[in-house]
Structure formats: C-alpha cells, structure tokens
Short mmCIF file of C-alpha atoms in Angstrom, two decimals:
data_model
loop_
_atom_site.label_atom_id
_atom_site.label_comp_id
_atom_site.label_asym_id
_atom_site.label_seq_id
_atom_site.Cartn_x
_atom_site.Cartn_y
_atom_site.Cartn_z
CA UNK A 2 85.77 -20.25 81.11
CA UNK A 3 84.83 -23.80 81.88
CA UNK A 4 82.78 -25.86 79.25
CA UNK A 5 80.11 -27.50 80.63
CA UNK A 6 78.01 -30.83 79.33
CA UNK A 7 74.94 -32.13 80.33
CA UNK A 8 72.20 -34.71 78.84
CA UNK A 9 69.92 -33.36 76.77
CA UNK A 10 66.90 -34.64 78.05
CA UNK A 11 66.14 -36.76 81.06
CA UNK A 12 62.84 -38.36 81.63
CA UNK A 13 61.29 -39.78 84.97
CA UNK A 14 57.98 -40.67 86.80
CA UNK A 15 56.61 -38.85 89.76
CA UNK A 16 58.56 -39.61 93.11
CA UNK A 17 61.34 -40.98 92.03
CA UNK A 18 64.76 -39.26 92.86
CA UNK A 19 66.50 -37.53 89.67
CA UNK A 20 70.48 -36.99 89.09
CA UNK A 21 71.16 -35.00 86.28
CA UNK A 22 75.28 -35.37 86.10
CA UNK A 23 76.85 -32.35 84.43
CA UNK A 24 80.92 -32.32 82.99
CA UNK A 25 83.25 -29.44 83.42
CA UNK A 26 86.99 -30.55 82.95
CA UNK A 27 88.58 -27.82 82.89
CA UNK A 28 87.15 -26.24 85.47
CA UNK A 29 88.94 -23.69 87.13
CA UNK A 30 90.29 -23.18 91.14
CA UNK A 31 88.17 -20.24 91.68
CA UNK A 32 84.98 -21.95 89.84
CA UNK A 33 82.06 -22.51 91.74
CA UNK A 34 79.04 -24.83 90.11
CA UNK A 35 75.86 -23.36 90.23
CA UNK A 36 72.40 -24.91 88.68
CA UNK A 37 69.50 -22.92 87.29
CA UNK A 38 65.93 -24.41 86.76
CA UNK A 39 63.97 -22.73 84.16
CA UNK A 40 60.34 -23.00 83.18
CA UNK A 41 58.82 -22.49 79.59
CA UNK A 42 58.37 -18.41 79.37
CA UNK A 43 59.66 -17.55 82.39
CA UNK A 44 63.33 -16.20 83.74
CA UNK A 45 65.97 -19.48 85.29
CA UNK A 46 65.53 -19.64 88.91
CA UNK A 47 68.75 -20.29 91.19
CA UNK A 48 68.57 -23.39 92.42
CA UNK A 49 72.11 -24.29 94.35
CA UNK A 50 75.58 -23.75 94.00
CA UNK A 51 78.76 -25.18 95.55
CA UNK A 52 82.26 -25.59 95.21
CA UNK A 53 83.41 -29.02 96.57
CA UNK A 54 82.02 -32.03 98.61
CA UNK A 55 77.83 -31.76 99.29
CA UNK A 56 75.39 -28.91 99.26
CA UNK A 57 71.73 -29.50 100.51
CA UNK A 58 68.69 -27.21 100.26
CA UNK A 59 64.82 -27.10 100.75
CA UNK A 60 64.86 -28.61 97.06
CA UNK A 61 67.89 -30.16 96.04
CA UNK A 62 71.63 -31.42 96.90
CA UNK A 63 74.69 -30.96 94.93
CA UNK A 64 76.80 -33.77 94.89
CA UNK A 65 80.74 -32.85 94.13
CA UNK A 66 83.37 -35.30 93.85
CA UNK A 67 87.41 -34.42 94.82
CA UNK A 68 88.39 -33.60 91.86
CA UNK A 69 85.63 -31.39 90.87
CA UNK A 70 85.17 -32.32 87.28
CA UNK A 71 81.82 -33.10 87.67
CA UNK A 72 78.95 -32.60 89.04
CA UNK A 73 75.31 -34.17 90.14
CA UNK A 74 72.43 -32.36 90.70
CA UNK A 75 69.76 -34.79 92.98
CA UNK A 76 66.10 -33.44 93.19
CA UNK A 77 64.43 -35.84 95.76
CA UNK A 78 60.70 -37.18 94.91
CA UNK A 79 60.17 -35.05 92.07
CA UNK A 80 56.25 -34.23 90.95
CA UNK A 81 55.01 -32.55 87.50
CA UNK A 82 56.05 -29.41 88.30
CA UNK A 83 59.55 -30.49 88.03
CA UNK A 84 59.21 -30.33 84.50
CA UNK A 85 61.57 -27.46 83.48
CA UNK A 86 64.97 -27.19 81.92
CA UNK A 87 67.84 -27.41 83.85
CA UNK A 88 71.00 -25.57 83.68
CA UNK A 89 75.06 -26.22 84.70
CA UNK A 90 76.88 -23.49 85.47
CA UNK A 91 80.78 -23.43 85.73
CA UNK A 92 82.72 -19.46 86.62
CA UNK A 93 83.70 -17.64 89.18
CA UNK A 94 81.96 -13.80 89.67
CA UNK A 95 85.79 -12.42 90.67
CA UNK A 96 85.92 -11.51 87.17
CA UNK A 97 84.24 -9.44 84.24
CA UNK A 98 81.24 -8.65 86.24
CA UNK A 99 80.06 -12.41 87.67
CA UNK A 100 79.56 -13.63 83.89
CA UNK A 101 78.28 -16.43 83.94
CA UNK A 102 77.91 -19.02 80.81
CA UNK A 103 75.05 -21.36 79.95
CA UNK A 104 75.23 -23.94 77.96
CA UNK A 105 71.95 -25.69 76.23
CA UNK A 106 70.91 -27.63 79.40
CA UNK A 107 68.63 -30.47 80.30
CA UNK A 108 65.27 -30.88 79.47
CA UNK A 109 63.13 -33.07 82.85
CA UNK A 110 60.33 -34.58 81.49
CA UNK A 111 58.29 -36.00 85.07
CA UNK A 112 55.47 -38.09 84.13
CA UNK A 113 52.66 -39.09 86.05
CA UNK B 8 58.62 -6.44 96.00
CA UNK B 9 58.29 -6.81 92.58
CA UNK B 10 61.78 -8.41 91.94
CA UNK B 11 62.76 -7.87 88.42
CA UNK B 12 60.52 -6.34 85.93
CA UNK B 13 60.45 -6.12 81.98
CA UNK B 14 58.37 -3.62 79.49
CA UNK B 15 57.62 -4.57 77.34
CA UNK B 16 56.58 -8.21 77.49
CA UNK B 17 55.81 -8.47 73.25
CA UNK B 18 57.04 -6.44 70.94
CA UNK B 19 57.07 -6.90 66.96
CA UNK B 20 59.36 -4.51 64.95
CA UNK B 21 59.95 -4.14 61.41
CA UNK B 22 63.71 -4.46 60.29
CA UNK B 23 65.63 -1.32 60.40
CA UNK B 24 63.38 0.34 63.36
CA UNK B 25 64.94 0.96 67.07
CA UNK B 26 63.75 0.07 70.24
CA UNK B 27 64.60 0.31 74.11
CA UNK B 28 63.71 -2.62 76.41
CA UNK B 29 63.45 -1.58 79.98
CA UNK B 30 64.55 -3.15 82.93
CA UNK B 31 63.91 -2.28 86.87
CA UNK B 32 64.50 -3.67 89.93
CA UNK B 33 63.32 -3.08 93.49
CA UNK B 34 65.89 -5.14 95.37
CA UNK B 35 68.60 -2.08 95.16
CA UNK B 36 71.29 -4.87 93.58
CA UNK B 37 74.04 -3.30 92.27
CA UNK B 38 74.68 -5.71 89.16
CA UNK B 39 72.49 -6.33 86.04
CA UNK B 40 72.32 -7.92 83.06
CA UNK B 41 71.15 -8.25 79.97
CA UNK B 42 70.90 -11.96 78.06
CA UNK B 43 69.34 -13.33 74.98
CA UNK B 44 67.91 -16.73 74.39
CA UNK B 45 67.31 -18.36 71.25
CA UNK B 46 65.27 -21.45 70.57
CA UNK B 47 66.54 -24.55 72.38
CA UNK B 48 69.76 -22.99 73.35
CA UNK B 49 71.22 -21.32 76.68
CA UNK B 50 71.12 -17.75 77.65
CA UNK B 51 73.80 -15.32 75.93
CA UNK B 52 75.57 -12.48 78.14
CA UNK B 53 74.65 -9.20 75.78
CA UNK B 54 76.11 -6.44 78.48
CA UNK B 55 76.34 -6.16 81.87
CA UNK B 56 76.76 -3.51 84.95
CA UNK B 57 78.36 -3.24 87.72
CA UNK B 58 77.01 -0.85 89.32
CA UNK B 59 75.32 2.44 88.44
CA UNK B 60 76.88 4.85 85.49
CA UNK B 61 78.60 1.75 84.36
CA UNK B 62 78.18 -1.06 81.62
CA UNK B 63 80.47 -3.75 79.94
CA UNK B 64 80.18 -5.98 77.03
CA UNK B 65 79.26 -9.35 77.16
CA UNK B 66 79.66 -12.62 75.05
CA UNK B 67 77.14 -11.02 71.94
CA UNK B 68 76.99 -6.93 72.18
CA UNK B 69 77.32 -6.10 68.67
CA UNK B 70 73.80 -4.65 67.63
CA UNK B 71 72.86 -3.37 71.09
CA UNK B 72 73.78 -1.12 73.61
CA UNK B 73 73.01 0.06 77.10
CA UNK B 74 72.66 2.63 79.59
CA UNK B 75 72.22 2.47 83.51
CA UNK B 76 71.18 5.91 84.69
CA UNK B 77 69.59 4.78 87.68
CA UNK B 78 70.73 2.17 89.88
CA UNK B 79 67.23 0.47 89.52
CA UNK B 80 67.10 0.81 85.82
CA UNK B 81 69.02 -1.03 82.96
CA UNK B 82 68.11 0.25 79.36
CA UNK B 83 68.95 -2.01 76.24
CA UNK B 84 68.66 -0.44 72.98
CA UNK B 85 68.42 -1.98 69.69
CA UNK B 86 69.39 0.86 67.26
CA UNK B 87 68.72 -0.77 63.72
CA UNK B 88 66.91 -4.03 64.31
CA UNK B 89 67.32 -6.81 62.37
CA UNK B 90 66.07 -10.71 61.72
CA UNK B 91 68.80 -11.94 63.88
CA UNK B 92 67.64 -9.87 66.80
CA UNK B 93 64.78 -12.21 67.06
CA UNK B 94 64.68 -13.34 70.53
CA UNK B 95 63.52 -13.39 73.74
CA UNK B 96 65.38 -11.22 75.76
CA UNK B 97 65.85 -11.85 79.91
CA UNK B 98 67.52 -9.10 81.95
CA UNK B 99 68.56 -10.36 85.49
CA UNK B 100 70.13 -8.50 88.74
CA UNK B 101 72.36 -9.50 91.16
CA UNK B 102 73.86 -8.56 94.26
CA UNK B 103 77.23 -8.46 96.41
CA UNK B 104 77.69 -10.42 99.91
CA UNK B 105 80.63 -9.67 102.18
CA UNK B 106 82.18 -8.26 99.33
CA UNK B 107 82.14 -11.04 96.49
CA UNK B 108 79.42 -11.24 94.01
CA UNK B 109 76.64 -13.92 94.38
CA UNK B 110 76.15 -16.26 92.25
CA UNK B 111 72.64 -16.13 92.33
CA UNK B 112 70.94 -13.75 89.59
CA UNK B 113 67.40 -12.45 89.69
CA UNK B 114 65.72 -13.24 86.48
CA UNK B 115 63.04 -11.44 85.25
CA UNK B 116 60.16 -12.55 83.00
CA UNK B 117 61.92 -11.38 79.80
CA UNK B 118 60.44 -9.93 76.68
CA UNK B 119 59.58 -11.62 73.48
CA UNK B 120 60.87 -9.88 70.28
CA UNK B 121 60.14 -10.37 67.00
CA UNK B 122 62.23 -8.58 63.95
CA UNK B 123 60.24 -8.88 60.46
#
C-alpha cells in the first residue's frame, strides 16, 4: 500500500487559497487519491478523490500531476471553519475490503 | 436519515472487563468498518465487512473482534480490555457503485474509551 506524506501543520488567514501538497511514490496503477477533512470529536468527512489530471467540487479541487506521485489539495477562500485536520489517502477498494490507510495528516490552522 | 450511529458515545472500563460497541446504519451500505484513533495519529483499520454474515481483519485486530448479524449493524467486542485499548473508536460504512467500492466512507461520531 502506498505511503503517504503530508506537512504537519499548515497555517493561513481567512480568504486566502490553501494547497496542502501530499507525497505518495510508490503509488500504485489502480490507486486512486482521496482526502478526508476531520474536525476535533467528530468522524473524517470525504472531501474529493481522483486519479489523474484535476478534480473540482462545491469545496475543493484536486490537483494531479502525470506522474501521479503527488498530490495538491486547493480549498479556495478558506474561513475559520476550515480549521480541521486533513487527511491523504493513497489505495485502491479492489482489494481486502476498500482498506484504506491514513497516515497522521495535516493540521489547518485559519486565522482571522 | 441518521447516517452512521455509535452507542455508546463514553465509556470508562476497568482493565480486564468486556465490552461491545455498537454500530448502525440507515443508508443500507453493504461495507463497514471499524477504526481506532490514538492521539495525534491517523485512523487504524481494526476489522472490516463486506457485507452481511461476513468480517475480515484489518491493520490492528488482535484484542477485538466482530460480528455483523444484521446488515445495518456492526458489533465490536473488546473481550479483556486493557490500557492499550484506550481510544477513541470510529466505525464508518460504505457503499458499492456500478459494481466497485466507493471510496467515500460514512463516518460516524465514534466513541471515546477509556481502559483504567
């Protein structure tokens, strides 16, 4: 399974544009990326997921390059409650029941 | 809907006692899972299912174990807790689309467990 790594923190002010850029080298040819945003005492929240080129969303775009060992998750104008941890996902669900790794992901501070 | 539901939300238990943590879901996915998250770390893969009558190990199973009766339901058991078992503990569902699994898991609120 693909290793991911991502900042451990990130900080930024209200409205500016975020890209948190998360490293999988080995990634697999059946991997797809997928990012999780988790608040303090509550479950992650899917976010996006993609496998190559640009994914957009209500809330965010997923920015991958050719090769695919990386990855850049771009939340637009962010406010406070953007504040959460953010998570990197590397796998493919064709195997052992969608398992799917996370690693310690990063922690958005948005300040006013 | 109610999504993905936990009982209990807090639970304290002395080493050596057993518990089941209860998990239901009203979205009639066929996967769930059970993870574990420790402080300032990522979420662990305890077991899984794939579908009712069925479970699987995951990256940390020794300790627990699981049952899935009902499709809706997905029981984790802790049989002889202990210290380590401290935790809080997320269970999450998922579903199939045109015949490959989604990538996107339901997460529910998790429960907080303490082992003394």
């Amino acid at each position: 399974l693909a290793k991911t790594t991502q900042p451990i923190s990130m900080d930024s002010y209200e409205g500016q544009e975020v890209n948190i850029t998360c490293s999988h080298n080995n990634i697999a040819t059946n991997d797809y990326i997928t990012w999780y945003q988790q608040f303090p005492s509550q479950g992650p929240r899917f976010i996006i997921q993609g496998y190559k080129t640009k994914v957009t969303n209500e809330v965010a775009s997923l920015f991958i390059p050719a090769d695919r060992k990386s990855s850049t998750l771009s939340l637009p104008r962010v406010s406070l409650s953007d504040t959460a941890v953010y998570y990197c996902l590397v796998g493919s669900t064709d195997n052992q029941g969608g398992k799917l790794i996370f690693g310690q992901g990063t922690e958005l501070s948005v300040k006013p | 809907n109610a999504g993905v539901t936990q009982t209990p939300k807090f639970r304290v238990l002395k080493t050596g006692q057993s518990m089941t943590l209860l998990c239901a879901q009203d979205m009639n996915h066929e996967y769930m899972y059970w993870y574990r998250q420790d402080p300032g770390m990522g979420l662990r893969l305890i077991h899984y299912s794939v579908g009712e009558g069925t479970t699987a190990k995951g990256e940390v199973p020794d300790g627990y174990n699981v049952s899935r009766l009902k499709k809706q339901n997905f029981l984790l058991g802790l049989e002889s807790a202990a210290p380590s078992q401290t935790s809080v503990y997320f269970c999450a569902s998922s579903y199939s689309l045109g015949g490959s699994l989604s990538y996107e898991q339901y997460f529910g609120p998790g429960t907080r467990l303490t082992v003394t």
